[in-house]
Tab-separated table of C-alpha atoms (C1' of nucleotides) in Angstrom:
chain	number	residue	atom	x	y	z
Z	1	UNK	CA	25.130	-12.011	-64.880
Z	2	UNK	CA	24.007	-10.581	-68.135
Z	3	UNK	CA	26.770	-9.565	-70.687
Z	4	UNK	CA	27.281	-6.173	-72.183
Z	5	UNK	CA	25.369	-5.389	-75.235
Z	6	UNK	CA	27.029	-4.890	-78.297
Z	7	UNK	CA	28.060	-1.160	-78.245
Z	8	UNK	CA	30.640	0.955	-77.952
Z	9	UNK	CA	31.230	-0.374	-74.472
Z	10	UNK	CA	31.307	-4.010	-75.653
Z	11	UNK	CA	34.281	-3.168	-78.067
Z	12	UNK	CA	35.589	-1.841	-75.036
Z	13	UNK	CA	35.065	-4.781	-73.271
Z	14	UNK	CA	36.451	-6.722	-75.986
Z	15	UNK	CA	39.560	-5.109	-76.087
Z	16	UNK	CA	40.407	-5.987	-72.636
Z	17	UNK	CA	42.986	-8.457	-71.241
Z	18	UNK	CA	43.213	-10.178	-68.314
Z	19	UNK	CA	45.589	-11.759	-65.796
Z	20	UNK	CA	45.135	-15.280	-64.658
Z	21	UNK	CA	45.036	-14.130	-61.592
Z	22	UNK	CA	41.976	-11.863	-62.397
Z	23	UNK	CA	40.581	-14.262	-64.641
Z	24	UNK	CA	40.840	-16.624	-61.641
Z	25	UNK	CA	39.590	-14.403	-58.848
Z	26	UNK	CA	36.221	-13.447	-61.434
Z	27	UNK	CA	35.227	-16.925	-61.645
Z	28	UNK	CA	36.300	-18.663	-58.217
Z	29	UNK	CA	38.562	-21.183	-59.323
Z	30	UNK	CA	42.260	-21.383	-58.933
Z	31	UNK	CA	45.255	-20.353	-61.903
Z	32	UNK	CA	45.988	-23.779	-61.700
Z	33	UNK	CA	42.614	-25.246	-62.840
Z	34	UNK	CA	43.100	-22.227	-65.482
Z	35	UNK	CA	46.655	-23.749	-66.768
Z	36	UNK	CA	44.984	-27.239	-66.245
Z	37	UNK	CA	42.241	-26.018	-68.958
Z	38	UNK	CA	44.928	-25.352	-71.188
Z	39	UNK	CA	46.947	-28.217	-70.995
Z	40	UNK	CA	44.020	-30.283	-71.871
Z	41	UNK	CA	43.430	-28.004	-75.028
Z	42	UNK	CA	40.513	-25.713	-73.409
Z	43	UNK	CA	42.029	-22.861	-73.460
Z	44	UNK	CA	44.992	-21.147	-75.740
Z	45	UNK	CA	45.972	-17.776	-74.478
Z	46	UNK	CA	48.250	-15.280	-76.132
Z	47	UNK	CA	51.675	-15.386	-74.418
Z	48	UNK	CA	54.009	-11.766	-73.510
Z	49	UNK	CA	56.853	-13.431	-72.751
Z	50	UNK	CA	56.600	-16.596	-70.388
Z	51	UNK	CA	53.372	-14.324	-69.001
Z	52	UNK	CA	49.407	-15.452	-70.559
Z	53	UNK	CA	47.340	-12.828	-71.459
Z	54	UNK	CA	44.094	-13.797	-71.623
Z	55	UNK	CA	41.634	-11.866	-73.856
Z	56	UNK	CA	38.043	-11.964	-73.982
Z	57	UNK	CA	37.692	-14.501	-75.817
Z	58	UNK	CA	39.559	-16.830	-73.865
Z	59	UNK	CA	36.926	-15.703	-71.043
Z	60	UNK	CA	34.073	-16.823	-72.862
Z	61	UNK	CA	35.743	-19.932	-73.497
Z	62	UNK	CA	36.540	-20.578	-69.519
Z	63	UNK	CA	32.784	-19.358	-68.865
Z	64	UNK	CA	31.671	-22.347	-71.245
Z	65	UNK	CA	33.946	-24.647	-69.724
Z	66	UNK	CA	32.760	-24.023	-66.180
Z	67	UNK	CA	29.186	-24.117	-67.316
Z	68	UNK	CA	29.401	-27.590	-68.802
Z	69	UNK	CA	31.692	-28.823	-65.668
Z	70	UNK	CA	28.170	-27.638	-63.919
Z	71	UNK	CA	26.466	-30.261	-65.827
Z	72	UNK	CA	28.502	-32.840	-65.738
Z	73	UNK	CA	30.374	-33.035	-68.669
Z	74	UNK	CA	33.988	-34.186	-68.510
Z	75	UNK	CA	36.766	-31.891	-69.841
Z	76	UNK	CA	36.501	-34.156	-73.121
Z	77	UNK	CA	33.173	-33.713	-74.274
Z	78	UNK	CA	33.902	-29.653	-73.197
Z	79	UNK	CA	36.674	-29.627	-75.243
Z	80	UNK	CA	34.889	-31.333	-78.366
Z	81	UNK	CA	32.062	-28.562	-77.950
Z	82	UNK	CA	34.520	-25.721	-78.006
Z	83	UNK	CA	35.988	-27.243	-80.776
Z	84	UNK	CA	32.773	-27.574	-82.717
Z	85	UNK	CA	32.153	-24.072	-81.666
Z	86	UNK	CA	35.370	-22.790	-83.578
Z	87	UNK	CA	35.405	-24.732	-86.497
Z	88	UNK	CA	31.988	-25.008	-87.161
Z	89	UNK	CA	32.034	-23.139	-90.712
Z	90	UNK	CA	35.530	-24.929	-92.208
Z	91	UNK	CA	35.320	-28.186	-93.283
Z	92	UNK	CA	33.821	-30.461	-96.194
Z	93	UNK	CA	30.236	-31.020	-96.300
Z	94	UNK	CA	30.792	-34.465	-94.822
Z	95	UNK	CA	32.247	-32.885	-92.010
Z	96	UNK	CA	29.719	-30.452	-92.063
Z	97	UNK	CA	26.957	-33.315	-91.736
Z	98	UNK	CA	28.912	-35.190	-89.191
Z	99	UNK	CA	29.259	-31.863	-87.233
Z	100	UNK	CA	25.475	-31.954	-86.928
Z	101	UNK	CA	24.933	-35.251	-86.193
Z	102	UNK	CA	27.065	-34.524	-82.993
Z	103	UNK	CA	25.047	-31.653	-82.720
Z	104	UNK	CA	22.023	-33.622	-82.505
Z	105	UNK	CA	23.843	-35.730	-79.995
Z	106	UNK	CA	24.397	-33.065	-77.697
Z	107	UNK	CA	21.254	-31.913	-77.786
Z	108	UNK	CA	19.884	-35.538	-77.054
Z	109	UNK	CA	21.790	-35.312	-73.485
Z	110	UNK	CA	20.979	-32.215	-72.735
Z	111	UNK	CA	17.043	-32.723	-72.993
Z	112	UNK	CA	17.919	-35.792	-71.335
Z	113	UNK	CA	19.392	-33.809	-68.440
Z	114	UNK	CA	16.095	-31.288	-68.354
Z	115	UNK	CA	13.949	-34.641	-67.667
Z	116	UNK	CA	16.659	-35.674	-64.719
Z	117	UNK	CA	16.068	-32.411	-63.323
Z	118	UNK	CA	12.563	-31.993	-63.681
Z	119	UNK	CA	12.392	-35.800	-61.895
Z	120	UNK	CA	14.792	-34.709	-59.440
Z	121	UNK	CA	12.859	-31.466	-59.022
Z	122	UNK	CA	9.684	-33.730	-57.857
Z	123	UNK	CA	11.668	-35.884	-55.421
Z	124	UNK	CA	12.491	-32.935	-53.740
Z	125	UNK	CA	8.794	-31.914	-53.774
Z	126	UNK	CA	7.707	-34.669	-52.405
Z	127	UNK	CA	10.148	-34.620	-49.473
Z	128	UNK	CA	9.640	-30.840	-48.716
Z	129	UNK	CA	5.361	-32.212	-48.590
Z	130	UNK	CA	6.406	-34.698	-45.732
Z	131	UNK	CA	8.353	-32.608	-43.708
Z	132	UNK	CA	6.170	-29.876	-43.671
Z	133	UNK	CA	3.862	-32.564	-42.826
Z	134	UNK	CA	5.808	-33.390	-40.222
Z	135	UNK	CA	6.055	-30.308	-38.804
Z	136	UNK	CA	2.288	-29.859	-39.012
Z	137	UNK	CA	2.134	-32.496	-36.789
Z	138	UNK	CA	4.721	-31.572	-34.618
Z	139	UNK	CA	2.619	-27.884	-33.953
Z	140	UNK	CA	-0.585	-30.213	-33.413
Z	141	UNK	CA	1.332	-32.108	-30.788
Z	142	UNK	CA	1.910	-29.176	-29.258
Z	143	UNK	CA	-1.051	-27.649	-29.459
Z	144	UNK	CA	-2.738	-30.888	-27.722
Z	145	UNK	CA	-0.852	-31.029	-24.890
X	1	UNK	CA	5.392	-46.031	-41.224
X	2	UNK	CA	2.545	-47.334	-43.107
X	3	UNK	CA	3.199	-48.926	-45.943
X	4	UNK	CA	1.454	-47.427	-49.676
X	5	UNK	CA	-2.161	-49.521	-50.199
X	6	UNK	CA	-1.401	-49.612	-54.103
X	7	UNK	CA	-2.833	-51.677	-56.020
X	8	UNK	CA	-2.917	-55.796	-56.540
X	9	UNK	CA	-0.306	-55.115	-59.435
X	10	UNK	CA	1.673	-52.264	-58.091
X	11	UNK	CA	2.349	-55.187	-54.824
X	12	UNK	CA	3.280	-57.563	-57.046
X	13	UNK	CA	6.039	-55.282	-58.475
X	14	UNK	CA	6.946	-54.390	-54.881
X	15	UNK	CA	7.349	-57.955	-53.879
X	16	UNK	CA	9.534	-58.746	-56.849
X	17	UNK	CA	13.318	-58.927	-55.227
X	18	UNK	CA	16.824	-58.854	-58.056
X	19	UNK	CA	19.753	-60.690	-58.015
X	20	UNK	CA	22.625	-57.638	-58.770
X	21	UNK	CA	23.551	-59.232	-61.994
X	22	UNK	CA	19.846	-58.191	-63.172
X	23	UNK	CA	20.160	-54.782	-61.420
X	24	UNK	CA	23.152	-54.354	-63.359
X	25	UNK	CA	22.119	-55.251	-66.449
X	26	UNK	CA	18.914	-53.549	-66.085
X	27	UNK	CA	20.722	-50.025	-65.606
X	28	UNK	CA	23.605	-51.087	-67.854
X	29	UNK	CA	26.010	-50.525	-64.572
X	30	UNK	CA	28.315	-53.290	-63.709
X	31	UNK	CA	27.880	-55.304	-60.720
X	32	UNK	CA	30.913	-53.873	-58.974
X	33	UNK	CA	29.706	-50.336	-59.221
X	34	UNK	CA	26.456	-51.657	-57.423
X	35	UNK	CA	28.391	-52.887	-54.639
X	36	UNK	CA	30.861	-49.912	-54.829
X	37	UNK	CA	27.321	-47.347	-54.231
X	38	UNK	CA	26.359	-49.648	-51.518
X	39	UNK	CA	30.164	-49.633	-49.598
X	40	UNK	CA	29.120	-45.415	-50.162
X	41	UNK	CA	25.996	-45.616	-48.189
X	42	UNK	CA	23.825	-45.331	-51.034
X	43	UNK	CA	22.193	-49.006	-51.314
X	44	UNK	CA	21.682	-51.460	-47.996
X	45	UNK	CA	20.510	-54.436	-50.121
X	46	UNK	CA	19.044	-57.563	-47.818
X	47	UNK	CA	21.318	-60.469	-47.727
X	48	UNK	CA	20.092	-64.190	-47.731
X	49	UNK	CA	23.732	-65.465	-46.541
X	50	UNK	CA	26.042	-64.049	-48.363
X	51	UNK	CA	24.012	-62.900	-51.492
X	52	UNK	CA	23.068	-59.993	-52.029
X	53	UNK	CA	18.740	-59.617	-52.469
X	54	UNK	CA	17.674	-56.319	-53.953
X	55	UNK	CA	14.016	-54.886	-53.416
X	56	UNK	CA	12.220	-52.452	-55.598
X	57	UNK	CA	13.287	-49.848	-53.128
X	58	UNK	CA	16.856	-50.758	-53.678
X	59	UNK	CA	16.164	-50.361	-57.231
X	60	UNK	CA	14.008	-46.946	-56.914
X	61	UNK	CA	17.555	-45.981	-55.133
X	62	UNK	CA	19.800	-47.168	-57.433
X	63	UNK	CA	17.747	-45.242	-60.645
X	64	UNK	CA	17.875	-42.258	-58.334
X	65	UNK	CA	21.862	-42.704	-57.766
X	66	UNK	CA	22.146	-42.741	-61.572
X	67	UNK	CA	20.073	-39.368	-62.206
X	68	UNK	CA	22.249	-37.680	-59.819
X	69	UNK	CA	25.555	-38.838	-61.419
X	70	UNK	CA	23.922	-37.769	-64.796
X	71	UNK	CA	23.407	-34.160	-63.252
X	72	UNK	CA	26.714	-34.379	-62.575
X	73	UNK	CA	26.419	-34.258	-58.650
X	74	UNK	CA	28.814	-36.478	-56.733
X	75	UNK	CA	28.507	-39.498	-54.910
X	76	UNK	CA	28.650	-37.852	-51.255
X	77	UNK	CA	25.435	-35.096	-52.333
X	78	UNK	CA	23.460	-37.909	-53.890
X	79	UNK	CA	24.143	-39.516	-50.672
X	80	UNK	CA	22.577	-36.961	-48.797
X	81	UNK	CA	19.341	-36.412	-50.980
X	82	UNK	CA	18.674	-39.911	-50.349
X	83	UNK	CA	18.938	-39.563	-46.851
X	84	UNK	CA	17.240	-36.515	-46.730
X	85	UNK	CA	14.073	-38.399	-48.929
X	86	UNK	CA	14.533	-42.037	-46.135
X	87	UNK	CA	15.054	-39.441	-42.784
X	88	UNK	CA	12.381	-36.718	-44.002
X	89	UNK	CA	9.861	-37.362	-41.520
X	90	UNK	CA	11.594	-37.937	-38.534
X	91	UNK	CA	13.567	-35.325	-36.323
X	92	UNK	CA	12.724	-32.580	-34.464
X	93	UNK	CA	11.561	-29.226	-35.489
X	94	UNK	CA	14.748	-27.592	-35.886
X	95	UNK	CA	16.088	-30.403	-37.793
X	96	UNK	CA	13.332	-30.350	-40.099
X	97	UNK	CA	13.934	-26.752	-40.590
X	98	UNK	CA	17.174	-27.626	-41.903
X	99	UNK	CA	15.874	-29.834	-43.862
X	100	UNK	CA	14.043	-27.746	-45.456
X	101	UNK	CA	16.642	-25.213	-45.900
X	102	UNK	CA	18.973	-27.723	-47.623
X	103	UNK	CA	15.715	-28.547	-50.077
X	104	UNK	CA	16.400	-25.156	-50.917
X	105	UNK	CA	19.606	-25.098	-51.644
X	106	UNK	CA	19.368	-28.000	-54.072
X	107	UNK	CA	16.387	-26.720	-55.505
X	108	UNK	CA	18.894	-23.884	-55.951
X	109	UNK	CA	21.254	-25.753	-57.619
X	110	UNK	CA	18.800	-27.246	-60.082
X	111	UNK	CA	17.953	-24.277	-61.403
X	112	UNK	CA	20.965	-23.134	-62.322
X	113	UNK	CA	21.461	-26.151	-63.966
X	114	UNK	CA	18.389	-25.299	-65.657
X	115	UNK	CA	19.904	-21.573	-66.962
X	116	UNK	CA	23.077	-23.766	-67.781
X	117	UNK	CA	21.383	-26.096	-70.091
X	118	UNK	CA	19.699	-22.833	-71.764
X	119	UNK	CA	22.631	-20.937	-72.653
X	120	UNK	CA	24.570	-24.422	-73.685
X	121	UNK	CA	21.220	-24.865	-75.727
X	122	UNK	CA	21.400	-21.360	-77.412
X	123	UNK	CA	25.699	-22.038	-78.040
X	124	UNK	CA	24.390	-25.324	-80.040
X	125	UNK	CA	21.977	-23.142	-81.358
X	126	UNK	CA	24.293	-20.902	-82.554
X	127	UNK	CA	26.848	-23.113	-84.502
X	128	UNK	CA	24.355	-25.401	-85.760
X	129	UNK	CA	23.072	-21.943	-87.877
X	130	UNK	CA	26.727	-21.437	-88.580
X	131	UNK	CA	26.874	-25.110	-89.968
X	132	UNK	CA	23.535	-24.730	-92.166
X	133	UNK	CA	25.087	-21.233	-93.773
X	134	UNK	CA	28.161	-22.862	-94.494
X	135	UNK	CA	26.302	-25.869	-96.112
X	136	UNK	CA	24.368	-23.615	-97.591
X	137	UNK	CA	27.407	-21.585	-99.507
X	138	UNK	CA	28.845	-24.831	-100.204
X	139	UNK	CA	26.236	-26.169	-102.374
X	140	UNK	CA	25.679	-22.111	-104.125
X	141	UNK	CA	29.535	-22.826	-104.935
X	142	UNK	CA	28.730	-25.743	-106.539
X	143	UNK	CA	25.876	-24.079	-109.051
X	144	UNK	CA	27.773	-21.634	-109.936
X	145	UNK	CA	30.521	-23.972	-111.246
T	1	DA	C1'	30.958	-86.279	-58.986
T	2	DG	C1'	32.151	-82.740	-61.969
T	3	DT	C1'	31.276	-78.516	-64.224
T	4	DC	C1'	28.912	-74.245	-65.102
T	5	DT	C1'	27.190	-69.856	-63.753
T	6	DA	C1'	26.592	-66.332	-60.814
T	7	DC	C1'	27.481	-64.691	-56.662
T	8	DT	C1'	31.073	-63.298	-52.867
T	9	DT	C1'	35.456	-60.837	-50.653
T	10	DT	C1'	39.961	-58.700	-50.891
T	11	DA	C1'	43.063	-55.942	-52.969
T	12	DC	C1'	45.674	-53.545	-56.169
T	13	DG	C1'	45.285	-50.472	-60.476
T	14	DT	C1'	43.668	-46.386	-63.006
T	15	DA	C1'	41.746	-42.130	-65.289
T	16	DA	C1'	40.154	-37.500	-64.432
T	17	DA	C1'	40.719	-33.177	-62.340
T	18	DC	C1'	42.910	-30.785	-60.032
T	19	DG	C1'	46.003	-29.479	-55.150
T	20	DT	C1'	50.332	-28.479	-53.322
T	21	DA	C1'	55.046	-27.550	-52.884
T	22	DA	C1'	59.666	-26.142	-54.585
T	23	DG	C1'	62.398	-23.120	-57.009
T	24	DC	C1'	62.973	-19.416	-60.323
T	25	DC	C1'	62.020	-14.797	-62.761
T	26	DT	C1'	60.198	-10.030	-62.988
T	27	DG	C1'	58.384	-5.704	-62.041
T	28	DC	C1'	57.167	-2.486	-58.380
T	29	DT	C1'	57.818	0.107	-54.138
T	30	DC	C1'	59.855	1.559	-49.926
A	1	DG	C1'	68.679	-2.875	-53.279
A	2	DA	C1'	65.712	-5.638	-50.457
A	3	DG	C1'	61.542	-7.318	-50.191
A	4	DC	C1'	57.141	-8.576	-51.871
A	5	DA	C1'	53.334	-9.852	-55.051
A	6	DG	C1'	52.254	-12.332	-58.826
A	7	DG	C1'	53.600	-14.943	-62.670
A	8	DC	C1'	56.140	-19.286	-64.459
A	9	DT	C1'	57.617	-24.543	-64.756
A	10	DT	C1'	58.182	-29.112	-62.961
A	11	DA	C1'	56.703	-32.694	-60.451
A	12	DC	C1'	54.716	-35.421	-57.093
A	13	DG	C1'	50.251	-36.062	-54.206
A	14	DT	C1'	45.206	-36.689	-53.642
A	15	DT	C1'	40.269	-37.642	-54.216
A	16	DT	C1'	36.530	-39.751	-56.692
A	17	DA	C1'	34.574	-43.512	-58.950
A	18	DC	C1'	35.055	-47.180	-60.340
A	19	DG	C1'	38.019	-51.459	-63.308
A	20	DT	C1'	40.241	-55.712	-62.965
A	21	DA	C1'	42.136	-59.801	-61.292
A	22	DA	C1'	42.516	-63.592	-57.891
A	23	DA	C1'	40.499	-66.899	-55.114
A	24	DG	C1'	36.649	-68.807	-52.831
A	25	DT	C1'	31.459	-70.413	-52.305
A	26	DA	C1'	26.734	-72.073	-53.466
A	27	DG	C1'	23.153	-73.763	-56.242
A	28	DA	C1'	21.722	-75.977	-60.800
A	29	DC	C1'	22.438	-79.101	-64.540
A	30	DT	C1'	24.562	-83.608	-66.930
DNA sequence: AGTCTACTTTACGTAAACGTAAGCCTGCTC
DNA sequence: GAGCAGGCTTACGTTTACGTAAAGTAGACT
């Protein structure tokens, strides 16, 4: 789904809010898993009343969350990216340096993950070759008979 | 099913069995996980009495068990790619149809793991320039002391 | 024979990521 | 003003993927 361009529109878009429920609904998961998120620190939304309000921000922030669930990562290492993500400019420079050390880290795993897939990607190859295979044969049989 | 020709070498390496304490070290899993994946249907080790014997197959397995958990799919879908990769060959036509439909899907899903690791890619991207600018002002700060 | 070391089974424990149910509040709408 | 939809909290339940501990066995070394 590609995201609105930075117009008018998208200041439009920015300014919206959202329900749980809607926020829910949009990305197929339950308002559970959506207070779950920000129990575990994933997620912060502005409160009116007991009721969240979730702005557009906290979208992108669920979006990110369900894209590294996706891949695998635990609500941890999510949490640590979305951290990263938001206080990437404040800090010392030691911080800043450590910051891109973990960087580097992530990276690591994720160009791990490419090489899983792309292994993965010629297992599956090589099983679609022998069934088609077999189904080659299968016509032949029939053919012969 | 005929087994691969391969070479003098590559036979040797097939006829090489492992104890599960060298499996486990080898992968850096601990024995009880090994036995845990086999109690899931994803290893069927030979046993010389009680012990356990693993052949390079086994192994081949086991590495594949690990790329799937790394990709974040669960036990029960890893289960199924393997059986899909031991049962290709054999079946009818309509199974094999199937078969070939559920290659699909999980090609499917690999892709989109593929667009995830992208845009996760581009988020690192992003703060890692956010870091270097801030790193960057730091050390201006500090000149123009 | 005794002692390692590495294997085995059985079984209970645990962390992560939610599901599910109960009970309450609030703002419509008929 | 009764009911209903959707939000809230609290709390216990469940699945997945192992960890951990207890108790036993089998071969190798001293």
């Amino acid at each position: 789904m590609p995201e609105p361009p930075a117009s008018a529109a998208a200041r439009d878009t920015d300014r919206r809010t959202y329900t749980i429920g809607e926020l829910a609904r949009r990305y197929e998961v339950t308002p559970r898993t959506i207070r779950f998120y920000e129990q575990e620190g994933l997620l912060d939304p502005e409160r009116r009343g007991q009721t969240r309000i979730y702005h557009d921000k906290d979208r992108v922030r669920l979006k990110l969350t369900l894209r590294g669930k996706r891949l695998g990562f635990s609500l941890a290492e999510i949490r640590e990216v979305i951290h990263l993500y938001d206080h990437a400019p404040d800090g010392d420079e030691r911080q800043l340096r450590r910051m891109l050390d973990i960087l580097d880290e992530k990276r690591a795993a994720l160009t791990r993950q490419l090489q899983d897939i792309q292994a993965l990607q010629n297992e599956l190859d090589d099983v679609e070759a022998r069934c088609r295979d077999s189904l080659a044969s299968l016509s032949r049989q029939r053919a012969s008979s």
